[in-house]
Short mmCIF file of C-alpha atoms and ligand atoms in Angstrom, two decimals:
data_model
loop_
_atom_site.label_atom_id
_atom_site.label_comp_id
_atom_site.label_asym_id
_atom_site.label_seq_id
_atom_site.Cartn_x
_atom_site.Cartn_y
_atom_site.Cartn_z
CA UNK A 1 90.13 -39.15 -75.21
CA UNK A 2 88.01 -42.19 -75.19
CA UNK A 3 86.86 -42.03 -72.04
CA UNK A 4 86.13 -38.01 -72.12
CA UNK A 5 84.07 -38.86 -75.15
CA UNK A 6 82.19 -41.93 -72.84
CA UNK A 7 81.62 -39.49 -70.09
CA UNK A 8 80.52 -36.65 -72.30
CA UNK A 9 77.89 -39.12 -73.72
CA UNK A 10 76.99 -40.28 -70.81
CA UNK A 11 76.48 -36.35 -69.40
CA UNK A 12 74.63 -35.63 -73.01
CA UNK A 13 71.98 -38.54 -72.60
CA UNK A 14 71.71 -37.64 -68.64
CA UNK A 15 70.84 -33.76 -70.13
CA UNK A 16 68.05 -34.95 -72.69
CA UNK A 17 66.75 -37.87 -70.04
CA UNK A 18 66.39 -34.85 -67.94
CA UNK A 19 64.60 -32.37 -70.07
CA UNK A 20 62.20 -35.05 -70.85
CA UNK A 21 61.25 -35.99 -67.78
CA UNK A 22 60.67 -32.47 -67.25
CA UNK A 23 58.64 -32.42 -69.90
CA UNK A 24 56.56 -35.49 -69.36
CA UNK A 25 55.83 -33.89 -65.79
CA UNK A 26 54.99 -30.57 -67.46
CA UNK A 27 52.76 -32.54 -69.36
CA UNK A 28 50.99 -34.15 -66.68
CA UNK A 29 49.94 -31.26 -64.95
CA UNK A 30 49.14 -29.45 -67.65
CA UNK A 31 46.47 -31.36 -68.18
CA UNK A 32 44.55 -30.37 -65.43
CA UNK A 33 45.17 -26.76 -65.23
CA UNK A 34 42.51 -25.26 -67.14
CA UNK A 35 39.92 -27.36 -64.94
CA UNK A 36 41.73 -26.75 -62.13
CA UNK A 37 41.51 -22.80 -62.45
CA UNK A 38 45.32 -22.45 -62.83
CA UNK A 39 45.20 -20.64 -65.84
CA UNK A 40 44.59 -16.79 -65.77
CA UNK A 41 45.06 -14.09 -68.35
CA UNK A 42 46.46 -10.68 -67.63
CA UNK A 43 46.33 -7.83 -70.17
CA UNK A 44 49.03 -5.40 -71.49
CA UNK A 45 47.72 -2.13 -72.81
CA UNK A 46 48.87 -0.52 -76.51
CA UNK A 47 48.82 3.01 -76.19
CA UNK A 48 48.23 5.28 -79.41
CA UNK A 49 51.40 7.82 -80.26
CA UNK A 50 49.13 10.30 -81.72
CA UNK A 51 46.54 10.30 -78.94
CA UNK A 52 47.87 8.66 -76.07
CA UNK A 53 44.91 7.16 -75.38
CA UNK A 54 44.44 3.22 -75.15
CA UNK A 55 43.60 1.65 -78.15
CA UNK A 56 43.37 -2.24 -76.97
CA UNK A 57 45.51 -4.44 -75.14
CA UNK A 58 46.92 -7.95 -75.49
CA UNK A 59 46.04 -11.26 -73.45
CA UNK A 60 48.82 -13.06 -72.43
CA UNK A 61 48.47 -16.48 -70.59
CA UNK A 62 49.92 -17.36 -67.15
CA UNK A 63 50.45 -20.39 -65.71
CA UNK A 64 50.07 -20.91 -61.71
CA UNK A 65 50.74 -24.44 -60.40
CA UNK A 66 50.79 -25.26 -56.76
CA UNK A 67 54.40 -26.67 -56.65
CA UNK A 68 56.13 -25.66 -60.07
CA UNK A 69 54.82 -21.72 -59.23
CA UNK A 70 54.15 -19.35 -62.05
CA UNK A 71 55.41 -21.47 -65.36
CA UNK A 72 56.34 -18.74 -68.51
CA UNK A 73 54.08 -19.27 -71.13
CA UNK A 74 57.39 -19.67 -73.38
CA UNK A 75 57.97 -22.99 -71.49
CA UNK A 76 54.82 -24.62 -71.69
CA UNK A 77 53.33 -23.53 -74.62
CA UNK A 78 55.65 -25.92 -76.78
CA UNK A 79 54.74 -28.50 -74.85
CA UNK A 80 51.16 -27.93 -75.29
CA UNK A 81 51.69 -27.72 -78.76
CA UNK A 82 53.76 -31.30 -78.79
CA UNK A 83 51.09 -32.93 -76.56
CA UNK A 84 47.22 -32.06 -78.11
CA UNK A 85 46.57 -29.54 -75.50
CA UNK A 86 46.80 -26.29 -77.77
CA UNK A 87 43.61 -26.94 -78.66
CA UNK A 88 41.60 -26.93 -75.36
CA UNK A 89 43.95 -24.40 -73.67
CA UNK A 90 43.76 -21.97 -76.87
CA UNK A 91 40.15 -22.54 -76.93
CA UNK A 92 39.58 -21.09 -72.88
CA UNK A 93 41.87 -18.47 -74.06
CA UNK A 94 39.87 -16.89 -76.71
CA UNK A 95 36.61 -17.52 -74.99
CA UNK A 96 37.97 -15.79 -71.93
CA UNK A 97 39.32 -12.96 -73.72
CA UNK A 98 36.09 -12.48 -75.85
CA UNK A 99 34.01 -12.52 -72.87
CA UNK A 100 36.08 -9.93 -70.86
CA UNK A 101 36.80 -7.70 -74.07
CA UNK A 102 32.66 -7.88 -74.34
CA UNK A 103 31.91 -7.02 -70.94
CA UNK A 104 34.53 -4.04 -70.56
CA UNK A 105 32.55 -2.65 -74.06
CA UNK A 106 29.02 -3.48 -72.47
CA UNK A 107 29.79 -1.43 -69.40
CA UNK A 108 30.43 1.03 -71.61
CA UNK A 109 33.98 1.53 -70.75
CA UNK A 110 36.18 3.29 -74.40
CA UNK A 111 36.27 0.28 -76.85
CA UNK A 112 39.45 -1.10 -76.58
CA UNK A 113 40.40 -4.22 -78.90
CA UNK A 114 41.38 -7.57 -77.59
CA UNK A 115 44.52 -9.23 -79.04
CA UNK A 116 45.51 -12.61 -78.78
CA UNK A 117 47.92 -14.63 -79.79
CA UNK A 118 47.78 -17.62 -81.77
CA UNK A 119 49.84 -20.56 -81.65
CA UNK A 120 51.88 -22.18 -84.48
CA UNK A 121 50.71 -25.60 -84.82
CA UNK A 122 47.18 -24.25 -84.30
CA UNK A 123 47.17 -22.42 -87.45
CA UNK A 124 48.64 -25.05 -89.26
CA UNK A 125 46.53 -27.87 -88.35
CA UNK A 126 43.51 -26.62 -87.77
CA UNK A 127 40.60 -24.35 -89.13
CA UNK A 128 41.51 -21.23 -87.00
CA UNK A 129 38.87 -18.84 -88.99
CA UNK A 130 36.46 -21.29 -88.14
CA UNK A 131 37.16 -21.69 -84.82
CA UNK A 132 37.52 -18.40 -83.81
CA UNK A 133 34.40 -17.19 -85.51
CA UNK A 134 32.36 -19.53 -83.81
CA UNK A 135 33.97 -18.46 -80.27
CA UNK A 136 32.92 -14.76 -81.56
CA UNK A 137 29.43 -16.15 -82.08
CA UNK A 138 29.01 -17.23 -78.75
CA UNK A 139 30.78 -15.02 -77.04
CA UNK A 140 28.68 -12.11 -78.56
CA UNK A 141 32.00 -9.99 -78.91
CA UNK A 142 31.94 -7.81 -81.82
CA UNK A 143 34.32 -8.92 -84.20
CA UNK A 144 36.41 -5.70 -85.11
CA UNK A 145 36.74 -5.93 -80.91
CA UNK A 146 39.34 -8.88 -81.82
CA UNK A 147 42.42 -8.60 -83.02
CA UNK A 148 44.62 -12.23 -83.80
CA UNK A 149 48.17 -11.89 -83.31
CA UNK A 150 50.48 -14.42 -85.47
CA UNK A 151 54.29 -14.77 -85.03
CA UNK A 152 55.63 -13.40 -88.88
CA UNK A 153 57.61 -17.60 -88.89
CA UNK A 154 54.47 -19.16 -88.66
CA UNK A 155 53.27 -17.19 -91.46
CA UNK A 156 56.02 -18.21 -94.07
CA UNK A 157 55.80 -21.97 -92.93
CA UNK A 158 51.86 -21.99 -95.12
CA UNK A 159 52.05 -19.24 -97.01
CA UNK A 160 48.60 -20.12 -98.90
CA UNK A 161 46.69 -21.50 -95.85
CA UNK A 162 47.58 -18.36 -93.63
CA UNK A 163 46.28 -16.11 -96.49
CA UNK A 164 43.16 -18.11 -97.04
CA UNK A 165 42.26 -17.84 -93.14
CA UNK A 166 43.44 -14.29 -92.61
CA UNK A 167 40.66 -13.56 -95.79
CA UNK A 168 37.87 -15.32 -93.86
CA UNK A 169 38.53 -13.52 -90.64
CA UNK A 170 39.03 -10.33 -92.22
CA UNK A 171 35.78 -10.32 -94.72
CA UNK A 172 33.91 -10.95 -91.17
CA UNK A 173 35.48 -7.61 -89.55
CA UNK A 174 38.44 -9.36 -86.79
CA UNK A 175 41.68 -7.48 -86.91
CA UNK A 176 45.32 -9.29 -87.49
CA UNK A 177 48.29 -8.74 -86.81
CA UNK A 178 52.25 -10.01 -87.96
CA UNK A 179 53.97 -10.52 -84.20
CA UNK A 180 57.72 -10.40 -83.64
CA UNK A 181 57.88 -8.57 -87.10
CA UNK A 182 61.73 -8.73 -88.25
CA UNK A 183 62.50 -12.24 -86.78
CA UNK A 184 61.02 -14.23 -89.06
CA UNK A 185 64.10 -14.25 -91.88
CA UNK A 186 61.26 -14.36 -94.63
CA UNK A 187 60.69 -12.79 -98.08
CA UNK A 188 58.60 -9.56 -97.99
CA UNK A 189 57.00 -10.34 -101.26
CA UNK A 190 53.69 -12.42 -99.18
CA UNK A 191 52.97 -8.76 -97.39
CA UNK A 192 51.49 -6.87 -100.64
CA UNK A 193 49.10 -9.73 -100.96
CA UNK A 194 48.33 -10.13 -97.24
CA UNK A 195 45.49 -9.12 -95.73
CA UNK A 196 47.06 -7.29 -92.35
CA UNK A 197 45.83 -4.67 -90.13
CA UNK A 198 49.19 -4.32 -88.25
CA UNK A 199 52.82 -5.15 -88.29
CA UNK A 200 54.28 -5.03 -84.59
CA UNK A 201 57.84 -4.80 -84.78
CA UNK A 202 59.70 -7.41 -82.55
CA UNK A 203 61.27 -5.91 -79.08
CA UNK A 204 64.47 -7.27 -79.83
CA UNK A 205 64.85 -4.54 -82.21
CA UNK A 206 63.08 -1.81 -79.72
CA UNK A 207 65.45 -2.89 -76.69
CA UNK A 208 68.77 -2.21 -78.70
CA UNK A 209 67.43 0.73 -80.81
CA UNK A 210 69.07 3.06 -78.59
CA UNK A 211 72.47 1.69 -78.55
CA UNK A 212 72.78 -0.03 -82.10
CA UNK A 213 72.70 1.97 -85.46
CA UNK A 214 71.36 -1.34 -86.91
CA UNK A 215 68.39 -2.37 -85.10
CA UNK A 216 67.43 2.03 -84.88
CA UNK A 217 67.88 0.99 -88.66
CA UNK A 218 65.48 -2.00 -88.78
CA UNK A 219 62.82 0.03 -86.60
CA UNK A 220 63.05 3.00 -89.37
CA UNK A 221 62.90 0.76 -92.40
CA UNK A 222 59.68 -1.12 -90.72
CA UNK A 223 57.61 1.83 -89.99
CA UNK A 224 57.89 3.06 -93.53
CA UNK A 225 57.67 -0.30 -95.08
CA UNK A 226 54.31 -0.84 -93.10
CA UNK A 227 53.14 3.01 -93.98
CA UNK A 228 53.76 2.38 -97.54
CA UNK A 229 51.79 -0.73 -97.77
CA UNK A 230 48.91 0.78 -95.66
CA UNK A 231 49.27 -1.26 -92.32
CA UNK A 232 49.51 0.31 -88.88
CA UNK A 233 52.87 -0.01 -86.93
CA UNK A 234 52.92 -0.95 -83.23
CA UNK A 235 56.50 -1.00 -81.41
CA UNK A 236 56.62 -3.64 -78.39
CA UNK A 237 59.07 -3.88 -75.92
CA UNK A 238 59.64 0.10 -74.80
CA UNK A 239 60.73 0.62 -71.79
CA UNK A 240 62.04 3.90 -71.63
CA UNK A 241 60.66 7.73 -72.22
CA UNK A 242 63.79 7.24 -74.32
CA UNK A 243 62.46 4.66 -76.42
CA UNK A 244 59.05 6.42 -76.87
CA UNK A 245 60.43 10.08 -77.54
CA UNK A 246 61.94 8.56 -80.94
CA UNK A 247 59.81 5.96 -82.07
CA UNK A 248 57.20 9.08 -82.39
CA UNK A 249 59.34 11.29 -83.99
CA UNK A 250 59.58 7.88 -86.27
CA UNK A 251 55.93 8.25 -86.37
CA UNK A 252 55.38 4.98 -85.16
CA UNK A 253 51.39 4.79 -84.87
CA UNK A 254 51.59 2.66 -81.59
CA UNK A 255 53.50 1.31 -78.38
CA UNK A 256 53.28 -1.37 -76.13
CA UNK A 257 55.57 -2.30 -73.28
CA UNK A 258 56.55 -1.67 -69.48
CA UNK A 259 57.32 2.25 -70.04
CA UNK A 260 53.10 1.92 -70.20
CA UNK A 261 52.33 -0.82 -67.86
CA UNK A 262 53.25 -4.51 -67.37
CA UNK A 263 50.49 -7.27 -68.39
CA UNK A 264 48.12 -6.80 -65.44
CA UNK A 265 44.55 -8.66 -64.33
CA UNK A 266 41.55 -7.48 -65.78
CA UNK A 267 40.92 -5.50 -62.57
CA UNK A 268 43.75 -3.01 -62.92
CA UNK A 269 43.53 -3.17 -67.02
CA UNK A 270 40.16 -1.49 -66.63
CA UNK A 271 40.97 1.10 -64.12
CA UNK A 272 43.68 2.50 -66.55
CA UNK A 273 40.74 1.81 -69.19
CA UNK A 274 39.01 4.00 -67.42
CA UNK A 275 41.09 7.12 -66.10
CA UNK A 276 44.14 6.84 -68.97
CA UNK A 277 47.74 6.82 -69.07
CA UNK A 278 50.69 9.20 -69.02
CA UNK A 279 52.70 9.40 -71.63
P1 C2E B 301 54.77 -12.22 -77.45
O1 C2E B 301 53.45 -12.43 -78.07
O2 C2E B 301 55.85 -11.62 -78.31
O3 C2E B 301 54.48 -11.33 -76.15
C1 C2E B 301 55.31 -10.30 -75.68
C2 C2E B 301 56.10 -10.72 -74.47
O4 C2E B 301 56.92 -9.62 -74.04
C3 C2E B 301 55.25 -11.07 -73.25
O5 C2E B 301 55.94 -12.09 -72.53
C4 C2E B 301 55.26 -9.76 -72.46
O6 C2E B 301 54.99 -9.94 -71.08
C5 C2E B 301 56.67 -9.29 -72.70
N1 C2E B 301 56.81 -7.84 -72.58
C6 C2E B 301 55.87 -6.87 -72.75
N2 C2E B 301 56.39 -5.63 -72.61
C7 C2E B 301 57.71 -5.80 -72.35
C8 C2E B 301 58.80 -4.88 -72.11
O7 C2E B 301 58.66 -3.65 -72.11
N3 C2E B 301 60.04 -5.45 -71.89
C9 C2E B 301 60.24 -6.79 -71.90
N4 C2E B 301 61.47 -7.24 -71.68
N5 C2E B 301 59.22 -7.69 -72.13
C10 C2E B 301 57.98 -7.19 -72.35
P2 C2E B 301 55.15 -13.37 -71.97
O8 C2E B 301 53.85 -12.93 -71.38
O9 C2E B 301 56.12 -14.11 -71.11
O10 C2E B 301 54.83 -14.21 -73.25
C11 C2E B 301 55.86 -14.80 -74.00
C12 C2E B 301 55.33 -15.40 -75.29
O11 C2E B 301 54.45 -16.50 -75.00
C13 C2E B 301 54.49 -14.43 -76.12
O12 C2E B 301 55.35 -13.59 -76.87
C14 C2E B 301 53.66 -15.39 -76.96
O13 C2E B 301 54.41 -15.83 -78.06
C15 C2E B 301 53.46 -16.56 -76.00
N6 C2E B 301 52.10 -16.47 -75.41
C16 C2E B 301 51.67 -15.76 -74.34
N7 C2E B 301 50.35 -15.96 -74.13
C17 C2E B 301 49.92 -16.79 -75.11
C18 C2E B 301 48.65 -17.37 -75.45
O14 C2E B 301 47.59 -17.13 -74.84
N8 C2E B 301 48.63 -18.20 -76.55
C19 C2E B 301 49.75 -18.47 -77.28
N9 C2E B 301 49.64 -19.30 -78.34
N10 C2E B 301 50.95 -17.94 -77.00
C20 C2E B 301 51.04 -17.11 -75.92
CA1 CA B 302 52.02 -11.24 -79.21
CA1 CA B 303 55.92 -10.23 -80.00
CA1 CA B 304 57.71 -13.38 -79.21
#
């Protein structure tokens, strides 16, 4: 028994000497990829229920490096939060997003809003109203254009400080969001006071809605929760006709997901910008 325990320590410290030198190297090249060009947004379009028209899409970040290939943005974002480089990365981002979203509405393409995501540690630490504001500024991107999507956990860590910089961004006309809406195991008593355009119901409850009477449950009790207190409801994660069939029945307002389209480059975003999407 002694020695199992030795080698199991032995395998345990091996493990963790592992994923940190993983990390550290992660690290390392992170810090040249936004110089370096690796970084590239694509864009996932939400589709309106009751029009089936585009409404906006979300930016989500990809990661190309020469010899680790495409990195998911769930792997290296915590690291970018653990190492300072949130900051810089969020920053080309937003800027990127803004400027795209503002060209695709000064070519006079149907206005679409731009979502984006914002990190945890961002919100947290620094002045996010702020900062994004000032991006808007420059960017020239009109403000109800951009919609800030934050993950409902981050939310209940700063209760106060998440409601103060929601206020800002909202008196100044930019959308928001509560991602991954259902996951966040917190009290619903912040949402009267909160000033939210949207609640976007987490896909882990879309994926099984089909097959489990609990999570059809959750997607039921969130769409009339968010009608009652006058926020819009977007599903993401459908990937079926299936899927879309009853969450508009449900009269879920929107959907988002790969029964649409994947997250694609800005190229093929705007052609389906352009000629629409089938239902
Ligand atoms: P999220 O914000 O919840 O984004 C939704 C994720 O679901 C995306 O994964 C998207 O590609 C994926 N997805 C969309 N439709 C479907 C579908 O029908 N089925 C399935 N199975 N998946 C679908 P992705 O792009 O890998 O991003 C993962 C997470 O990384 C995001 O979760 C978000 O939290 C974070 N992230 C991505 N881009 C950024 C960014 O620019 N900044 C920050 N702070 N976080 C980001
Ligand atoms: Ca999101
Ligand atoms: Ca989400
Ligand atoms: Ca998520």
């Amino acid at each position: 028994a002694k020695s199992l325990g030795r080698n199991m320590y032995q395998e345990f410290t091996h493990e963790m000497k592992e994923e940190t030198q993983q990390r550290v190297k992660l690290e390392t090249c992170l810090h040249g990829a936004v110089a370096a060009g690796q970084l590239q947004l694509v864009y996932q379009p939400k589709v309106s229920l009751a029009s089936g028209t585009i409404i906006g899409c979300e930016a989500l970040l990809r990661w190309q490096h020469p010899e680790l290939g495409m990195v998911p943005p769930s792997r290296f974002i915590p690291v970018a939060e653990d190492s300072g480089l949130i900051m810089p990365i969020s920053d080309w981002v937003l800027r990127t997003a803004c400027l795209q979203a503002k060209a695709w509405s000064a070519a006079g393409l149907p206005a679409a809003t731009m979502a984006v995501n914002i990190s945890a540690r961002q919100i947290l630490r620094h002045d996010v109203a702020e900062w994004a504001l000032g991006i808007l500024d420059e960017t020239g991107l009109a403000p109800d254009l951009l919609e800030l999507e934050l993950t409902e956990s981050l939310i209940a860590q700063d209760v106060d400080k998440v409601t103060a910089t929601f206020g800002r961004l909202k008196n100044a006309g930019v959308k928001l969001s509560i991602d991954d809406f259902g996951t966040g195991y917190s009290s619903l008593s912040y949402l009267k006071h909160f000033p939210v355009d949207t609640l976007k119901i987490d896909q882990s409850f879309v994926r099984n809605m089909l097959t489990e009477p609990g999570d059809a449950a959750i997607v039921r009790a969130v769409i009339v929760l968010a009608h009652n207190l006058r926020f819009k409801v977007i599903a993401e994660g459908v990937e079926t006709a299936e899927h879309c069939r009853l969450l508009c029945e449900q009269r879920c307002d929107e959907i988002q997901g790969y029964y649409i389209s994947k997250p694609v480059p800005a190229g093929e975003f705007e052609t389906m910008l352009r000629n629409g999407v089938q239902l």
